[in-house]
Tab-separated table of C-alpha atoms in Angstrom:
chain	number	residue	atom	x	y	z
P	1	MET	CA	0.000	0.000	0.000
P	2	ASP	CA	2.915	2.356	0.701
P	3	ASP	CA	4.263	1.750	-2.828
P	4	GLN	CA	1.099	3.191	-4.392
P	5	ILE	CA	2.043	6.843	-4.372
P	6	CYS	CA	1.541	9.626	-6.880
P	7	PRO	CA	5.017	10.943	-7.919
P	8	ARG	CA	3.677	14.461	-8.491
P	9	CYS	CA	1.588	15.278	-5.396
P	10	LYS	CA	3.098	12.514	-3.171
P	11	THR	CA	-0.350	11.317	-2.086
P	12	THR	CA	-0.356	7.693	-0.909
P	13	LYS	CA	-3.044	5.056	-0.775
P	14	TYR	CA	-2.679	5.057	3.027
P	15	ARG	CA	-3.610	8.715	3.419
P	16	ASN	CA	-6.256	8.633	0.675
P	17	PRO	CA	-7.916	5.188	0.385
P	18	SER	CA	-9.908	6.366	-2.656
P	19	LEU	CA	-6.723	7.232	-4.557
P	20	LYS	CA	-7.009	6.178	-8.197
P	21	LEU	CA	-3.731	5.917	-10.099
P	22	MET	CA	-3.665	6.211	-13.887
P	23	VAL	CA	-0.906	5.261	-16.318
P	24	ASN	CA	0.058	6.318	-19.845
P	25	VAL	CA	2.239	4.899	-22.611
P	26	CYS	CA	5.437	5.689	-20.720
P	27	GLY	CA	4.400	3.445	-17.809
P	28	HIS	CA	4.632	6.106	-15.078
P	29	ALA	CA	1.594	6.589	-12.855
P	30	LEU	CA	-0.260	9.733	-11.828
P	31	CYS	CA	-3.312	10.154	-9.652
P	32	GLU	CA	-6.566	11.231	-11.261
P	33	SER	CA	-6.389	14.754	-9.788
P	34	CYS	CA	-2.881	15.324	-11.121
P	35	VAL	CA	-3.951	14.131	-14.572
P	36	ASP	CA	-6.742	16.728	-14.599
P	37	LEU	CA	-4.333	19.485	-13.486
P	38	LEU	CA	-1.732	18.392	-16.037
P	39	PHE	CA	-4.098	18.888	-18.966
P	40	LEU	CA	-5.739	22.140	-17.863
P	41	LYS	CA	-3.766	23.925	-20.584
P	42	GLY	CA	-4.518	21.267	-23.176
P	43	ALA	CA	-1.128	19.466	-23.236
P	44	GLY	CA	1.318	17.987	-20.746
P	45	SER	CA	4.345	15.792	-20.270
P	46	CYS	CA	5.283	13.092	-17.799
P	47	PRO	CA	6.822	14.577	-14.600
P	48	GLU	CA	9.386	11.747	-14.460
P	49	CYS	CA	10.553	11.224	-18.066
P	50	ASN	CA	9.171	14.365	-19.833
P	51	VAL	CA	7.523	12.238	-22.539
P	52	PRO	CA	4.665	14.157	-24.269
P	53	LEU	CA	1.360	12.682	-23.145
P	54	ARG	CA	-2.238	12.712	-24.347
P	55	ARG	CA	-5.266	12.817	-22.105
P	56	SER	CA	-7.017	10.067	-24.106
P	57	ASN	CA	-4.158	7.609	-23.541
P	58	PHE	CA	-4.492	7.608	-19.750
P	59	ARG	CA	-6.240	4.624	-18.211
P	60	VAL	CA	-6.827	3.311	-14.689
P	61	GLN	CA	-3.888	1.307	-13.332
P	62	LEU	CA	-4.874	-2.339	-12.855
P	63	PHE	CA	-1.591	-3.700	-11.447
P	64	GLU	CA	0.353	-2.361	-8.466
P	65	ASP	CA	3.589	-2.447	-10.448
P	66	SER	CA	3.516	0.216	-13.180
P	67	MET	CA	6.121	-1.746	-15.180
P	68	VAL	CA	3.711	-4.658	-15.457
P	69	GLU	CA	1.036	-2.237	-16.620
P	70	LYS	CA	3.396	-0.840	-19.229
P	71	GLU	CA	4.407	-4.287	-20.500
P	72	VAL	CA	0.767	-5.402	-20.804
P	73	ASP	CA	-0.051	-2.307	-22.853
P	74	ILE	CA	2.989	-2.801	-25.116
P	75	ARG	CA	2.230	-6.497	-25.552
P	76	LYS	CA	-1.329	-5.771	-26.703
P	77	ARG	CA	-0.096	-3.129	-29.149
P	78	VAL	CA	2.668	-5.318	-30.620
P	79	LEU	CA	0.551	-8.476	-30.934
P	80	ARG	CA	-2.021	-6.587	-33.014
P	81	ASP	CA	0.511	-6.584	-35.859
P	82	PHE	CA	2.598	-9.651	-34.974
P	83	ASN	CA	-0.435	-11.903	-35.305
P	84	LYS	CA	0.927	-14.875	-37.219
P	85	LYS	CA	-0.152	-18.383	-36.241
P	86	GLU	CA	1.781	-21.631	-36.208
P	87	GLU	CA	0.139	-22.737	-39.458
P	88	ASP	CA	1.716	-19.741	-41.231
P	89	PHE	CA	5.206	-21.248	-40.884
P	90	ASP	CA	6.871	-24.155	-42.636
P	91	SER	CA	8.398	-25.615	-39.471
P	92	LEU	CA	8.113	-25.422	-35.718
P	93	ARG	CA	11.634	-24.005	-35.546
P	94	SER	CA	10.639	-21.014	-37.686
P	95	TYR	CA	7.584	-20.397	-35.515
P	96	ASN	CA	9.673	-20.495	-32.327
P	97	ASP	CA	12.154	-18.026	-33.837
P	98	TYR	CA	9.256	-15.728	-34.672
P	99	LEU	CA	7.942	-15.906	-31.071
P	100	GLU	CA	11.433	-15.170	-29.747
P	101	GLU	CA	11.643	-12.117	-31.982
P	102	VAL	CA	8.283	-10.849	-30.697
P	103	GLU	CA	9.334	-11.285	-27.064
P	104	THR	CA	12.608	-9.437	-27.773
P	105	ILE	CA	10.690	-6.479	-29.220
P	106	ILE	CA	8.327	-6.367	-26.234
P	107	TYR	CA	11.238	-6.570	-23.781
P	108	ASN	CA	13.138	-3.767	-25.503
P	109	LEU	CA	10.141	-1.431	-25.540
P	110	ALA	CA	9.167	-2.218	-21.938
P	111	ASN	CA	12.711	-1.578	-20.651
P	112	ASN	CA	13.592	1.358	-22.982
P	113	ILE	CA	16.335	-0.594	-24.760
P	114	ASP	CA	17.168	0.626	-28.301
P	115	VAL	CA	13.652	2.049	-28.669
P	116	ILE	CA	14.286	3.894	-31.957
P	117	ASN	CA	15.681	0.873	-33.798
P	118	THR	CA	12.995	-1.370	-32.316
P	119	ASN	CA	10.232	0.913	-33.603
P	120	LYS	CA	11.908	0.963	-37.024
P	121	ARG	CA	11.961	-2.825	-36.892
P	122	ILE	CA	8.230	-2.885	-36.185
P	123	GLU	CA	7.457	-0.450	-39.021
P	124	GLN	CA	9.541	-2.482	-41.449
P	125	TYR	CA	7.734	-5.665	-40.437
P	126	LYS	CA	4.344	-3.978	-40.923
P	127	LYS	CA	5.435	-2.774	-44.343
P	128	ASP	CA	6.716	-6.183	-45.456
P	129	ASN	CA	3.772	-8.173	-44.089
P	130	ARG	CA	0.857	-5.791	-44.634
P	131	GLU	CA	-1.299	-8.292	-46.512
P	132	GLN	CA	-0.588	-11.117	-44.044
P	133	ILE	CA	-1.434	-8.871	-41.073
P	134	LEU	CA	-4.773	-7.817	-42.590
P	135	LYS	CA	-5.566	-11.415	-43.515
P	136	ASN	CA	-4.882	-12.693	-39.993
P	137	LYS	CA	-6.933	-9.892	-38.454
P	138	THR	CA	-9.980	-10.905	-40.467
P	139	LYS	CA	-9.417	-14.644	-40.166
P	140	LEU	CA	-10.615	-16.327	-37.014
P	141	SER	CA	-8.544	-19.150	-35.673
P	142	LYS	CA	-10.075	-22.582	-35.146
P	143	GLU	CA	-10.319	-22.074	-31.356
P	144	GLU	CA	-11.979	-18.670	-31.734
P	145	LEU	CA	-14.455	-20.110	-34.246
P	146	GLU	CA	-15.433	-22.943	-31.880
P	147	LEU	CA	-15.801	-20.461	-29.038
P	148	GLU	CA	-17.964	-18.181	-31.176
P	149	ASN	CA	-20.226	-21.095	-32.135
P	150	MET	CA	-20.578	-22.092	-28.493
P	151	LEU	CA	-21.467	-18.510	-27.520
P	152	GLU	CA	-24.053	-18.294	-30.312
P	153	PHE	CA	-25.592	-21.595	-29.205
P	154	GLU	CA	-25.749	-20.475	-25.569
P	155	LYS	CA	-27.220	-17.127	-26.606
P	156	ALA	CA	-29.950	-18.835	-28.652
P	157	GLN	CA	-30.709	-21.207	-25.762
P	158	GLU	CA	-30.917	-18.261	-23.356
P	159	GLU	CA	-33.334	-16.389	-25.639
P	160	LEU	CA	-35.493	-19.490	-25.978
P	161	ARG	CA	-35.428	-19.990	-22.218
P	162	LYS	CA	-36.491	-16.375	-21.633
P	163	LYS	CA	-39.427	-16.757	-23.998
P	164	GLU	CA	-40.509	-19.983	-22.278
P	165	LEU	CA	-40.147	-18.320	-18.895
P	166	MET	CA	-42.275	-15.335	-19.932
P	167	LYS	CA	-44.917	-17.668	-21.336
P	168	LEU	CA	-44.986	-19.777	-18.172
P	169	GLU	CA	-45.165	-16.683	-15.957
P	170	GLU	CA	-48.108	-15.354	-17.959
P	171	GLU	CA	-49.938	-18.681	-17.706
P	172	GLU	CA	-49.134	-18.910	-13.996
P	173	LYS	CA	-50.556	-15.421	-13.388
P	174	LYS	CA	-53.790	-16.339	-15.184
P	175	LYS	CA	-54.014	-19.601	-13.229
P	176	LYS	CA	-53.470	-17.786	-9.906
P	177	LEU	CA	-56.167	-15.274	-10.775
P	178	ARG	CA	-58.638	-18.054	-11.610
P	179	ASP	CA	-57.751	-19.945	-8.419
P	180	LYS	CA	-58.196	-16.764	-6.366
P	181	GLU	CA	-61.648	-16.151	-7.820
P	182	ALA	CA	-62.582	-19.788	-7.287
P	183	LEU	CA	-61.413	-19.615	-3.648
P	184	ILE	CA	-63.506	-16.525	-3.000
P	185	ASP	CA	-66.569	-18.135	-4.538
P	186	GLU	CA	-66.001	-21.320	-2.530
P	187	LEU	CA	-65.686	-19.391	0.735
P	188	MET	CA	-68.834	-17.376	-0.033
P	189	PHE	CA	-71.190	-20.160	-1.094
P	190	SER	CA	-69.804	-23.396	0.408
P	191	THR	CA	-71.000	-24.814	3.733
P	192	GLU	CA	-67.714	-26.616	4.495
P	193	ASP	CA	-65.103	-25.520	7.040
P	194	ALA	CA	-63.150	-22.467	5.822
P	195	ASN	CA	-59.808	-23.870	7.053
P	196	ASN	CA	-60.279	-27.046	5.018
P	197	ILE	CA	-61.152	-25.034	1.935
P	198	VAL	CA	-58.067	-22.819	2.297
P	199	GLN	CA	-55.808	-25.837	2.906
P	200	THR	CA	-57.165	-27.591	-0.201
P	201	PHE	CA	-56.558	-24.550	-2.374
P	202	ALA	CA	-53.037	-24.158	-0.913
P	203	GLN	CA	-52.195	-27.733	-1.971
P	204	GLN	CA	-53.545	-27.033	-5.441
P	205	ALA	CA	-51.420	-23.867	-5.651
P	206	GLN	CA	-48.284	-25.850	-4.720
P	207	ALA	CA	-49.079	-28.408	-7.418
P	208	THR	CA	-49.547	-25.571	-9.915
P	209	LYS	CA	-46.165	-24.121	-8.946
P	210	GLU	CA	-44.473	-27.468	-9.625
P	211	GLU	CA	-46.323	-27.746	-12.932
P	212	PHE	CA	-45.043	-24.385	-14.178
P	213	LYS	CA	-41.497	-24.993	-12.987
P	214	LEU	CA	-39.031	-24.279	-15.801
P	215	PRO	CA	-36.812	-27.234	-16.801
P	216	PRO	CA	-33.039	-26.831	-16.398
P	217	PRO	CA	-31.207	-25.233	-19.358
P	218	VAL	CA	-29.710	-27.466	-22.019
P	219	THR	CA	-25.925	-27.442	-21.896
P	220	ARG	CA	-23.939	-28.165	-25.008
P	221	ALA	CA	-21.291	-30.841	-24.676
P	222	THR	CA	-17.742	-29.577	-25.201
P	223	GLN	CA	-15.819	-32.801	-24.690
P	224	PHE	CA	-16.034	-36.552	-25.155
P	225	SER	CA	-16.791	-38.977	-22.332
P	226	THR	CA	-13.038	-39.647	-22.101
P	227	GLY	CA	-12.372	-36.002	-21.211
P	228	ILE	CA	-10.857	-35.049	-24.593
P	229	GLU	CA	-12.234	-31.712	-25.797
P	230	PHE	CA	-13.777	-31.308	-29.217
P	231	GLY	CA	-11.243	-30.281	-31.826
P	232	GLN	CA	-8.336	-32.030	-30.122
P	233	GLN	CA	-6.661	-35.125	-31.501
P	234	ALA	CA	-7.485	-38.270	-29.540
P	235	PHE	CA	-4.574	-40.133	-28.011
P	236	LEU	CA	-3.659	-43.572	-29.303
P	237	PRO	CA	-3.951	-46.455	-26.812
P	238	LEU	CA	-0.751	-47.300	-25.000
P	239	PRO	CA	0.844	-50.632	-25.879
P	240	LYS	CA	0.487	-53.333	-23.252
P	241	VAL	CA	3.634	-54.164	-21.331
P	242	ASP	CA	4.247	-57.536	-19.724
P	243	GLU	CA	4.693	-56.723	-16.047
P	244	GLY	CA	5.193	-60.315	-14.871
P	245	GLU	CA	3.225	-62.136	-12.234
P	246	PRO	CA	0.414	-60.185	-10.552
P	247	PHE	CA	0.976	-59.005	-7.015
P	248	VAL	CA	-0.386	-61.249	-4.264
P	249	TYR	CA	-0.805	-59.813	-0.798
P	250	LYS	CA	0.677	-61.775	2.095
P	251	ALA	CA	-0.086	-60.810	5.649
P	252	PRO	CA	3.093	-59.887	7.550
P	253	VAL	CA	4.225	-62.185	10.364
P	254	VAL	CA	4.910	-60.206	13.542
P	255	GLU	CA	7.338	-61.720	16.060
P	256	MET	CA	5.811	-60.821	19.423
P	257	ASP	CA	8.158	-62.735	21.782
P	258	GLY	CA	5.327	-62.483	24.256
P	259	PRO	CA	1.696	-63.495	24.954
P	260	VAL	CA	-0.668	-63.498	21.983
P	261	PRO	CA	-2.746	-60.278	22.054
P	262	PRO	CA	-6.544	-60.649	22.222
P	263	SER	CA	-8.727	-60.452	19.110
P	264	TRP	CA	-11.203	-57.651	18.343
P	265	GLN	CA	-14.089	-59.657	19.792
P	266	GLN	CA	-12.126	-60.539	22.937
P	267	LEU	CA	-11.412	-56.867	23.530
P	268	GLU	CA	-15.110	-56.189	23.811
P	269	ASP	CA	-16.094	-59.401	25.647
P	270	ALA	CA	-13.306	-59.205	28.248
P	271	GLY	CA	-14.039	-55.564	29.089
P	272	TYR	CA	-10.766	-54.043	27.872
P	273	LEU	CA	-12.587	-51.136	26.251
P	274	LYS	CA	-14.131	-50.050	29.563
P	275	HIS	CA	-10.845	-48.414	30.532
P	276	VAL	CA	-10.311	-46.657	27.168
P	277	ARG	CA	-11.937	-43.367	26.176
P	278	GLY	CA	-14.623	-43.960	23.592
P	279	GLU	CA	-14.379	-42.163	20.273
P	280	THR	CA	-16.593	-39.216	19.338
P	281	ALA	CA	-18.112	-38.519	15.928
P	282	GLN	CA	-15.197	-36.194	15.129
P	283	ASP	CA	-12.699	-38.919	16.148
P	284	ARG	CA	-14.394	-41.472	13.908
P	285	ALA	CA	-14.284	-39.042	10.998
P	286	GLY	CA	-10.530	-38.724	11.525
P	287	GLY	CA	-10.040	-42.509	11.580
P	288	TYR	CA	-9.648	-43.002	15.362
P	289	ARG	CA	-11.161	-46.128	16.944
P	290	ALA	CA	-10.976	-47.070	20.610
P	291	ASN	CA	-10.346	-50.776	19.902
P	292	ILE	CA	-7.334	-49.933	17.703
P	293	SER	CA	-5.827	-47.757	20.421
P	294	CYS	CA	-6.460	-50.413	23.074
P	295	LEU	CA	-4.952	-53.242	21.020
P	296	ARG	CA	-1.870	-51.166	20.218
P	297	ALA	CA	-1.327	-50.437	23.912
P	298	LEU	CA	-1.597	-54.150	24.794
P	299	GLN	CA	0.845	-55.113	22.028
P	300	GLU	CA	3.400	-52.572	23.220
P	301	ALA	CA	3.008	-53.792	26.817
P	302	LEU	CA	3.331	-57.506	26.072
P	303	VAL	CA	5.890	-57.556	23.296
P	304	GLY	CA	9.294	-58.936	24.277
P	305	LEU	CA	8.247	-60.536	27.582
P	306	TYR	CA	9.519	-63.988	26.454
P	307	HIS	CA	12.627	-62.645	24.738
P	308	VAL	CA	15.886	-64.180	25.990
P	309	SER	CA	19.215	-62.809	24.745
P	310	GLU	CA	22.227	-65.036	23.983
P	311	ARG	CA	24.175	-63.471	26.820
P	312	THR	CA	21.518	-64.493	29.349
P	313	GLU	CA	21.501	-68.080	28.027
P	314	LEU	CA	25.261	-68.352	28.416
P	315	PHE	CA	25.060	-67.013	31.959
P	316	ASP	CA	22.383	-69.554	32.924
P	317	CYS	CA	24.476	-72.401	31.450
P	318	ALA	CA	27.514	-71.299	33.430
P	319	GLU	CA	25.551	-71.285	36.686
P	320	GLY	CA	24.134	-74.720	35.940
């Protein structure tokens, strides 16, 4: 927040939360008030780099870093002319060289490196590729064409849905009006209980509401059941590889060197779980069970009770 400061009036975002910074082609920011004061006489220049500025070129700063804002603006301007696609090149290598050239131009303009020669380079490219640039501007790519068709389909579906909704609302209004008149007539001339009459008409109104409920909108499929999007090349099946014998699970053999621990059923029947805190709903959701905790404690307590080391055996033999 402290970095957002107007270089002319020194107003910060901290002192003025409603501060709105604006940037121009040079990439330096000014607050909205300073922009208005700068162009009171009809023309102005940047306070930091003295570049001549135009009031129409100022726009609200979207990024905190003005250099990012400047690069985004330059990138949009350059890519309007450098609009070739991969299909315009004979090889992938040529296309990658073209992309590298574009990035070099954008980097030079964003960092004020050899600006004059870079602009001459851009003008020469526009002169040499004028027909190709105009052709690519009018030609939609395959992705843009698919997106446009999807948008047109969704727009048509939305218009149709609006018409159906208006028609259903009109019919529902007429039905409510008829039901209201019928309810009044029933209450005036019927000898039945008024509460029963009102309850019956309320149930009929709920049924009418369900009848005029609009069905969900139709969504157009954009991909196959395998997850591959339309327009993309499907992948070929992978060749099968002989991985040998299938894996067979074998339960591990645990050397207790002590008494055999009780089973799950014996834990409950013998009353072991009476001395263990029972699990709550939150504990069960996390995977905790009281019988698991109890069995683990018994295993740790009994393991190794029958273990006899070699040193102890030798000592007993010597005493004997």
